Amino acid sequence: MHDLVLPFLFVASCAALSGFYYDNGVDQTVVHKHLNKREKKEMQSEILHLLGLQHRPRPVLMVPSRRKLRVDDSLSSAPRFLIDVYQSLTEEDSGELKLTPDLIEKEFNVSDSDVHSMDEADVIMSFVNRGQHLHGIRHHHSFGRLWFDLSEVPAPTTVISAELRLYINLTMVHENIDPTELEEADNHIDSQQFTITVYEIGLEDTLIYIDQMEIDSHQEGWVAFNVSLPLKNWLQRPEENFGLQLVCRSSTTGRQASAREVGLVGSHGNEKLQPFMVAFFRSLLPAIPKQPGQQVQILQKELGDDEDEDDNEVSKRSNRIRRQTPNNNRKRSKDTEEFGGWNPYADLDARLSRRSCQKKNLYVSFRDLGWQDWIIAPDGYAASYCNGECSFPLNAHMNASNHAIVQTLVHLMNPYRVPKPCCAPIKLSSISVLYFDDNSNVILKKYRNMVVKSCGCH
């Protein structure tokens, strides 16, 4: 039941910030009113809570233009990865993950196992490498040292998987070879193989083996290493997060090789190709919202009052039609013949049908809320909502439960003791929101039960 309340609370709260567009009952979508400064602040707090955030993120990076979401050169590899995933794997209208492997773009070499992790995860985060900014790094660990700030990881969560992603640049390999030897090197480049090993840096300078991969000298593109274990360790013991260490060696001689010789792009290379970590999490918190705040309750009442006014108008018109309609069957038959089969109830039936339990339009605009500086995508989403009467008889399109049918019959016999069934969502879907946190890490978060797909009487 709480899950059914969540979409309504969220979209209702957006209304006060002019980010809420709803159906006014005459096939028009209109924007709701503005709030004063105090009301706006309270409403923002409510929305952030529903999004699972303690405060409004204020990232250092600026959110790229939606028109240039794929090709923005100012973004580093970490945010570009999740932007690419979002663009490739989400439905344009709904924001739901499509999870179709053949739709994944090839730039980051996303695998089938990655798609499986995306399906399981509530939160996906990409972490920028901060190793080059740390002070006091041990001198023999300074080469290939990577470190990631995990302070913004939501809690409590469980780690599904995590990957360290590195880019192998063939151009760097050629640049490392003397021009006079380049032709000869090209002839023998196939014989060059290197092993990249990832270690976790432990206490007292110890190196703990994590994963390794063998690559060819002619290989180019993104490669991924499994770093799930160190990430779990760091989340349990943050004080032991000393980062990761990369070691490159020749696969044939065991000789240690430089990053440039292997073609490995480091922290000082092209920002779009720098190392980063991506992690997939599942939230351990139940999807149960807190009690709605005062502003949410006010807006809920306003929406209900708007619908009640429409229903009262229909009721008045219904009574006028009944008073004006003759009871004499002969007269009614004659009128029907004279007016070509005109039925005084036809218009009423159509109006009542529009007032029966059904899904109505509701759009939430993140851009209108003024959050475009930290929410990358989407600009908004079609939330929809349920409203209308659950009156006897309950038609098939009302998707009534057996209990609702029985309750309707009992209500007819004793309307003062047993209320009518309620119009409520019977099927909900999720949306995916892509945003920056305070550390400019990018988060792709799945919010369940945010979009009404169908309504029914319960």
Coordinates of C-alpha atoms in Angstrom, one line a residue:
M1 CA 0.0 0.0 0.0
H2 CA 2.9 2.3 0.8
D3 CA 4.3 1.7 -2.7
L4 CA 1.1 2.9 -4.2
V5 CA 1.3 6.2 -2.3
L6 CA 4.8 7.1 -3.3
P7 CA 4.2 8.2 -6.9
F8 CA 1.3 10.5 -5.8
L9 CA 3.3 12.0 -3.0
F10 CA 6.2 12.8 -5.3
V11 CA 4.3 14.3 -8.1
A12 CA 2.0 16.2 -5.7
S13 CA 5.0 17.8 -4.1
C14 CA 6.4 18.9 -7.5
A15 CA 3.2 20.8 -8.2
A16 CA 4.1 23.6 -5.8
L17 CA 7.3 24.3 -7.7
S18 CA 5.6 24.7 -11.1
G19 CA 7.2 21.4 -12.1
F20 CA 3.8 19.7 -11.9
Y21 CA 1.5 19.5 -15.0
Y22 CA -1.8 17.8 -14.5
D23 CA -5.1 16.9 -16.3
N24 CA -7.8 19.5 -15.6
G25 CA -10.5 17.2 -16.7
V26 CA -11.3 18.7 -20.1
D27 CA -8.4 17.2 -22.1
Q28 CA -6.0 19.9 -21.1
T29 CA -2.7 19.7 -19.2
V30 CA -2.1 22.7 -17.0
V31 CA 0.6 23.8 -14.6
H32 CA -0.1 24.2 -10.9
K33 CA 0.5 27.3 -8.8
H34 CA 3.7 28.7 -7.3
L35 CA 4.6 28.6 -3.6
N36 CA 6.1 31.3 -1.5
K37 CA 9.7 31.0 -0.3
R38 CA 9.0 29.1 2.9
E39 CA 6.6 26.7 1.2
K40 CA 9.1 26.1 -1.6
K41 CA 11.9 25.3 0.9
E42 CA 9.7 22.8 2.7
M43 CA 8.6 21.2 -0.6
Q44 CA 12.2 20.9 -1.8
S45 CA 13.0 19.0 1.4
E46 CA 10.1 16.7 0.8
I47 CA 11.2 15.9 -2.7
L48 CA 14.8 15.3 -1.8
H49 CA 13.7 12.9 0.9
L50 CA 11.6 10.9 -1.6
L51 CA 14.7 10.8 -3.9
G52 CA 16.7 9.3 -1.0
L53 CA 19.0 12.4 -0.7
Q54 CA 19.9 14.2 2.5
H55 CA 20.6 17.5 0.7
R56 CA 20.6 19.1 -2.7
P57 CA 23.8 18.1 -4.6
R58 CA 26.1 20.9 -5.7
P59 CA 28.6 19.4 -8.1
V60 CA 31.7 21.2 -9.3
L61 CA 31.0 20.0 -12.9
M62 CA 28.3 21.7 -14.9
V63 CA 25.6 19.5 -16.3
P64 CA 26.0 19.1 -20.1
S65 CA 23.4 20.4 -22.5
R66 CA 20.8 17.7 -23.3
R67 CA 21.5 18.3 -27.0
K68 CA 25.2 17.5 -26.5
L69 CA 24.8 14.7 -23.9
R70 CA 26.8 12.2 -25.9
V71 CA 29.7 14.3 -27.2
D72 CA 30.4 16.9 -24.5
D73 CA 34.2 17.2 -24.6
S74 CA 34.4 18.9 -21.1
L75 CA 33.4 15.7 -19.3
S76 CA 35.8 13.0 -18.2
S77 CA 35.5 9.3 -18.7
A78 CA 33.6 8.5 -15.5
P79 CA 30.5 10.7 -16.2
R80 CA 30.7 9.9 -19.9
F81 CA 30.3 6.2 -19.2
L82 CA 27.0 6.5 -17.4
I83 CA 25.7 9.1 -19.8
D84 CA 26.4 6.6 -22.6
V85 CA 24.7 3.8 -20.7
Y86 CA 21.7 6.0 -20.0
Q87 CA 21.4 7.1 -23.6
S88 CA 21.8 3.5 -24.9
L89 CA 19.7 1.6 -22.4
T90 CA 16.8 3.8 -21.4
E91 CA 13.4 4.3 -23.0
E92 CA 13.3 7.9 -24.2
D93 CA 9.8 8.6 -22.9
S94 CA 9.6 6.5 -19.7
G95 CA 13.2 6.5 -18.5
E96 CA 13.0 2.8 -17.8
L97 CA 16.1 0.6 -18.6
K98 CA 15.6 -1.4 -21.7
L99 CA 18.4 -3.8 -20.9
T100 CA 18.9 -5.0 -24.5
P101 CA 22.5 -5.9 -25.1
D102 CA 22.5 -5.3 -28.8
L103 CA 21.5 -1.6 -28.2
I104 CA 24.7 -0.9 -26.1
E105 CA 27.1 1.3 -27.8
K106 CA 30.6 0.0 -28.4
E107 CA 32.6 2.9 -27.0
F108 CA 32.9 1.4 -23.5
N109 CA 32.6 -2.3 -24.4
V110 CA 29.7 -2.9 -22.0
S111 CA 29.3 -6.7 -21.5
D112 CA 26.3 -8.9 -21.0
S113 CA 27.3 -9.3 -17.3
D114 CA 27.2 -5.5 -17.0
V115 CA 23.7 -5.5 -18.4
H116 CA 22.7 -8.2 -15.8
S117 CA 24.2 -6.1 -13.0
M118 CA 22.3 -3.1 -14.3
D119 CA 19.1 -5.1 -14.1
E120 CA 19.8 -6.1 -10.5
A121 CA 21.0 -2.7 -9.3
D122 CA 19.0 0.2 -7.8
V123 CA 22.1 2.5 -8.0
I124 CA 25.0 2.6 -10.4
M125 CA 27.8 5.0 -9.6
S126 CA 30.9 6.0 -11.7
F127 CA 33.9 7.2 -9.6
V128 CA 36.5 9.7 -10.8
N129 CA 40.1 8.7 -10.0
R130 CA 41.4 11.0 -7.2
G131 CA 44.8 9.3 -6.7
Q132 CA 46.8 12.1 -8.3
H133 CA 45.4 14.6 -5.8
L134 CA 46.4 12.6 -2.6
H135 CA 49.3 13.8 -0.5
G136 CA 51.9 11.6 1.1
I137 CA 51.7 8.8 -1.4
R138 CA 54.4 6.2 -0.8
H139 CA 57.1 6.7 -3.5
H140 CA 57.1 3.1 -4.8
H141 CA 53.3 3.2 -5.1
S142 CA 53.2 6.6 -6.9
F143 CA 53.2 4.9 -10.4
G144 CA 49.8 3.4 -11.3
R145 CA 48.2 4.5 -8.0
L146 CA 44.4 4.9 -8.1
W147 CA 42.1 6.1 -5.4
F148 CA 38.3 6.7 -5.3
D149 CA 36.2 8.8 -2.9
L150 CA 33.4 6.5 -1.6
S151 CA 31.9 9.1 0.8
E152 CA 28.8 9.5 -1.3
V153 CA 27.8 5.8 -1.6
P154 CA 24.3 5.5 -0.2
A155 CA 23.8 3.4 2.8
P156 CA 22.7 0.8 3.5
T157 CA 23.5 -1.0 0.2
T158 CA 25.0 -4.2 -0.9
V159 CA 27.6 -4.4 -3.7
I160 CA 26.5 -6.4 -6.7
S161 CA 29.7 -5.9 -8.7
A162 CA 32.3 -3.3 -9.4
E163 CA 34.8 -2.7 -12.2
L164 CA 37.9 -0.8 -12.7
R165 CA 38.0 0.4 -16.3
L166 CA 41.2 1.3 -18.2
Y167 CA 41.8 2.5 -21.7
I168 CA 44.5 1.0 -23.9
N169 CA 45.7 3.5 -26.5
L170 CA 47.6 2.0 -29.5
T171 CA 48.8 5.4 -30.5
M172 CA 50.7 5.7 -27.2
V173 CA 52.5 2.4 -28.0
H174 CA 53.7 3.7 -31.4
E175 CA 54.7 7.0 -29.9
N176 CA 56.9 5.1 -27.4
I177 CA 58.9 3.5 -30.3
D178 CA 61.8 5.2 -32.0
P179 CA 60.6 6.4 -35.5
T180 CA 63.6 4.6 -37.1
E181 CA 62.3 1.3 -35.6
L182 CA 58.6 1.9 -36.2
E183 CA 58.4 -0.2 -39.4
E184 CA 60.2 -3.1 -37.8
A185 CA 58.1 -2.8 -34.7
D186 CA 54.9 -2.9 -36.8
N187 CA 56.1 -6.2 -38.3
H188 CA 56.6 -7.7 -34.8
I189 CA 53.9 -6.0 -32.8
D190 CA 51.7 -9.1 -32.8
S191 CA 54.3 -10.8 -30.7
Q192 CA 54.2 -8.2 -27.9
Q193 CA 52.0 -9.2 -25.0
F194 CA 51.7 -7.6 -21.6
T195 CA 50.0 -8.5 -18.3
I196 CA 48.2 -5.8 -16.3
T197 CA 47.7 -6.8 -12.7
V198 CA 45.5 -4.9 -10.2
Y199 CA 46.4 -4.9 -6.5
E200 CA 44.7 -3.6 -3.5
I201 CA 47.0 -1.5 -1.4
G202 CA 46.8 -2.7 2.2
L203 CA 48.2 -1.8 5.6
E204 CA 52.0 -1.4 5.8
D205 CA 52.4 -1.1 2.0
T206 CA 51.3 -4.6 1.3
L207 CA 49.9 -5.4 -2.2
I208 CA 46.9 -7.8 -2.3
Y209 CA 46.3 -9.4 -5.6
I210 CA 42.8 -8.6 -7.1
D211 CA 42.7 -9.3 -10.8
Q212 CA 44.8 -9.5 -14.0
M213 CA 44.4 -9.4 -17.7
E214 CA 46.7 -10.2 -20.7
I215 CA 46.6 -7.8 -23.6
D216 CA 48.2 -7.6 -27.0
S217 CA 50.2 -4.7 -28.2
H218 CA 47.8 -4.1 -31.1
Q219 CA 44.7 -4.0 -28.7
E220 CA 42.9 -0.8 -28.3
G221 CA 39.8 0.2 -26.3
W222 CA 38.4 -0.2 -22.8
V223 CA 39.2 -3.2 -20.6
A224 CA 37.5 -4.0 -17.3
F225 CA 38.8 -5.6 -14.1
N226 CA 36.7 -7.0 -11.3
V227 CA 37.3 -5.0 -8.1
S228 CA 34.1 -6.0 -6.2
L229 CA 36.1 -7.4 -3.3
P230 CA 38.2 -4.3 -2.5
L231 CA 35.1 -2.1 -2.8
K232 CA 33.3 -4.2 -0.2
N233 CA 36.3 -4.1 2.1
W234 CA 36.5 -0.3 1.8
L235 CA 32.8 0.2 2.5
Q236 CA 33.1 -1.9 5.6
R237 CA 36.4 -0.3 6.7
P238 CA 36.7 3.2 5.1
E239 CA 39.9 3.9 7.0
E240 CA 41.7 1.1 5.1
N241 CA 40.9 2.6 1.7
F242 CA 44.4 3.2 0.4
G243 CA 43.4 2.6 -3.2
L244 CA 44.6 0.3 -6.0
Q245 CA 47.9 -0.3 -7.6
L246 CA 48.5 -1.2 -11.3
V247 CA 51.6 -3.2 -12.3
C248 CA 52.4 -3.9 -16.0
R249 CA 54.8 -6.6 -17.1
S250 CA 55.9 -8.3 -20.3
S251 CA 54.1 -11.6 -20.5
T252 CA 57.2 -13.3 -22.1
T253 CA 60.1 -11.9 -20.0
G254 CA 58.4 -10.8 -16.8
R255 CA 60.1 -7.4 -17.2
Q256 CA 58.1 -4.5 -15.7
A257 CA 56.8 -2.2 -18.4
S258 CA 55.8 1.4 -18.3
A259 CA 52.2 2.5 -18.8
R260 CA 53.2 4.3 -22.1
E261 CA 54.9 1.1 -23.4
V262 CA 51.7 -0.8 -22.8
G263 CA 49.5 2.0 -24.1
L264 CA 47.7 2.4 -20.7
V265 CA 46.2 5.9 -20.4
G266 CA 46.8 7.2 -16.8
S267 CA 45.5 10.0 -14.6
H268 CA 47.4 12.6 -16.6
G269 CA 46.2 11.5 -20.0
N270 CA 43.2 12.5 -22.1
E271 CA 40.3 13.1 -19.6
K272 CA 37.9 11.1 -21.8
L273 CA 40.2 8.1 -21.5
Q274 CA 41.3 8.2 -17.9
P275 CA 40.8 5.3 -15.5
F276 CA 37.6 5.2 -13.5
M277 CA 35.6 2.8 -11.4
V278 CA 31.9 1.8 -11.9
A279 CA 29.9 0.1 -9.1
F280 CA 26.5 -1.5 -9.0
F281 CA 24.5 -1.4 -5.8
R282 CA 21.2 -2.7 -4.5
S283 CA 19.5 -0.7 -1.7
L284 CA 18.7 -2.5 1.5
L285 CA 16.1 0.1 2.5
P286 CA 12.4 -0.7 2.0
A287 CA 10.6 1.5 -0.5
I288 CA 8.3 3.0 2.2
P289 CA 8.0 6.8 2.3
K290 CA 7.7 8.8 5.5
Q291 CA 4.4 10.6 6.3
P292 CA 3.8 13.4 3.9
G293 CA 4.7 16.9 5.0
Q294 CA 2.3 19.8 5.4
Q295 CA 2.8 21.1 1.9
V296 CA 2.2 17.7 0.4
Q297 CA -1.0 17.2 2.4
I298 CA -2.3 20.6 1.2
L299 CA -1.6 19.8 -2.4
Q300 CA -3.2 16.4 -2.1
K301 CA -6.4 18.1 -0.7
E302 CA -6.3 20.7 -3.5
L303 CA -6.2 17.9 -6.2
G304 CA -9.1 16.1 -4.5
D305 CA -11.1 19.3 -4.2
D306 CA -10.6 20.0 -7.9
E307 CA -12.0 16.6 -8.8
D308 CA -14.9 17.0 -6.3
E309 CA -16.0 20.2 -8.0
D310 CA -16.1 18.5 -11.3
D311 CA -18.1 15.6 -9.8
N312 CA -20.6 18.1 -8.2
E313 CA -21.1 19.8 -11.5
V314 CA -21.9 16.4 -13.2
S315 CA -24.3 15.6 -10.3
K316 CA -26.2 18.9 -10.8
R317 CA -26.5 18.4 -14.5
S318 CA -27.7 14.8 -13.9
N319 CA -30.5 16.0 -11.6
R320 CA -31.6 18.7 -14.1
I321 CA -31.9 16.0 -16.8
R322 CA -33.9 13.7 -14.6
R323 CA -36.4 16.6 -13.7
Q324 CA -36.7 17.6 -17.3
T325 CA -37.2 14.1 -18.7
P326 CA -40.9 12.9 -18.9
N327 CA -41.8 9.7 -17.2
N328 CA -44.5 8.7 -19.7
N329 CA -43.1 5.9 -21.9
R330 CA -45.4 6.8 -24.8
K331 CA -44.1 10.4 -24.7
R332 CA -40.5 9.3 -24.5
S333 CA -41.0 7.0 -27.5
K334 CA -42.6 9.8 -29.5
D335 CA -39.8 12.2 -28.6
T336 CA -37.3 9.6 -29.7
E337 CA -39.0 9.3 -33.1
E338 CA -39.3 13.1 -33.6
F339 CA -35.7 13.8 -32.6
G340 CA -34.0 11.0 -34.6
G341 CA -33.2 8.7 -31.7
W342 CA -31.8 11.5 -29.4
N343 CA -31.2 10.1 -25.9
P344 CA -31.1 12.7 -23.0
Y345 CA -28.9 10.2 -21.0
A346 CA -26.2 9.8 -23.7
D347 CA -24.4 13.0 -22.8
L348 CA -24.7 12.2 -19.1
D349 CA -23.3 8.7 -19.6
A350 CA -20.3 10.0 -21.5
R351 CA -19.6 12.5 -18.7
L352 CA -20.0 9.9 -16.0
S353 CA -17.6 7.6 -17.9
R354 CA -15.0 10.4 -17.9
R355 CA -15.5 10.6 -14.1
S356 CA -15.1 6.8 -13.5
C357 CA -11.8 5.4 -12.1
Q358 CA -9.1 5.9 -14.7
K359 CA -5.5 7.0 -15.3
K360 CA -5.0 10.7 -15.9
N361 CA -2.1 12.8 -17.2
L362 CA 0.5 14.1 -14.8
Y363 CA 4.0 15.3 -15.8
V364 CA 6.8 16.2 -13.5
S365 CA 9.4 18.6 -14.8
F366 CA 12.9 18.5 -13.1
R367 CA 13.9 21.5 -15.2
D368 CA 11.0 23.6 -14.0
L369 CA 12.1 22.8 -10.4
G370 CA 15.4 24.5 -11.2
W371 CA 17.5 21.3 -10.7
Q372 CA 19.1 21.2 -14.1
D373 CA 22.5 22.0 -12.6
W374 CA 22.7 18.5 -11.0
I375 CA 20.1 16.3 -12.7
I376 CA 21.6 15.3 -16.1
A377 CA 18.6 13.3 -17.4
P378 CA 15.7 13.1 -17.8
D379 CA 14.3 16.6 -18.0
G380 CA 11.1 15.2 -16.5
Y381 CA 8.8 12.2 -16.7
A382 CA 5.1 11.3 -17.2
A383 CA 4.1 10.1 -13.8
S384 CA 0.3 9.9 -14.3
Y385 CA -2.2 9.4 -11.4
C386 CA -5.4 7.6 -10.7
N387 CA -8.7 9.4 -10.0
G388 CA -12.4 8.8 -10.4
E389 CA -15.5 7.1 -9.0
C390 CA -15.8 3.5 -8.2
S391 CA -19.6 3.3 -8.4
F392 CA -21.9 0.5 -9.2
P393 CA -21.8 -1.1 -11.7
L394 CA -18.0 -1.6 -11.9
N395 CA -17.2 -1.9 -15.6
A396 CA -14.4 -4.1 -17.0
H397 CA -12.2 -1.1 -17.7
M398 CA -12.2 -0.2 -13.9
N399 CA -10.0 -3.3 -13.2
A400 CA -12.0 -4.0 -10.0
S401 CA -10.9 -6.6 -7.6
N402 CA -13.4 -9.2 -6.3
H403 CA -13.2 -7.5 -2.9
A404 CA -14.1 -4.1 -4.5
I405 CA -17.1 -5.6 -6.2
V406 CA -18.4 -7.0 -2.9
Q407 CA -17.7 -3.7 -1.1
T408 CA -19.6 -1.8 -3.8
L409 CA -22.7 -4.0 -3.3
V410 CA -22.5 -3.6 0.5
H411 CA -22.1 0.1 0.0
L412 CA -25.4 0.2 -2.0
M413 CA -27.2 -1.4 1.0
N414 CA -25.5 0.6 3.7
P415 CA -23.8 3.7 2.2
Y416 CA -23.3 5.4 5.6
R417 CA -21.3 2.5 7.2
V418 CA -19.3 1.1 4.2
P419 CA -17.5 3.5 1.8
K420 CA -17.1 3.0 -1.9
P421 CA -13.9 1.3 -3.1
C422 CA -11.0 3.6 -3.9
C423 CA -9.5 4.3 -7.3
A424 CA -5.8 3.5 -7.0
P425 CA -2.8 2.3 -9.1
I426 CA -2.7 -1.4 -9.8
K427 CA 0.5 -1.4 -11.9
L428 CA 3.5 0.8 -11.4
S429 CA 6.9 1.1 -13.1
S430 CA 10.2 2.7 -12.3
I431 CA 12.2 5.6 -13.7
S432 CA 15.9 6.0 -13.9
V433 CA 17.5 9.4 -13.0
L434 CA 21.1 10.4 -13.9
Y435 CA 22.7 13.0 -11.7
F436 CA 25.9 14.4 -10.2
D437 CA 26.7 14.1 -6.5
D438 CA 28.8 16.7 -4.5
N439 CA 32.1 15.0 -5.6
S440 CA 31.1 15.1 -9.3
N441 CA 30.7 11.4 -9.4
V442 CA 27.8 10.4 -11.6
I443 CA 24.9 8.3 -10.2
L444 CA 22.3 6.4 -12.2
K445 CA 19.5 5.6 -9.8
K446 CA 16.4 3.5 -10.3
Y447 CA 13.3 4.7 -8.5
R448 CA 10.7 2.0 -8.3
N449 CA 7.0 2.6 -8.3
M450 CA 7.2 6.1 -9.7
V451 CA 5.0 5.8 -12.8
V452 CA 1.3 4.7 -12.9
K453 CA 0.7 2.3 -15.7
S454 CA -2.9 1.3 -14.9
C455 CA -5.6 2.1 -12.4
G456 CA -8.4 0.1 -10.7
C457 CA -11.0 0.0 -7.9
H458 CA -9.8 -1.5 -4.6

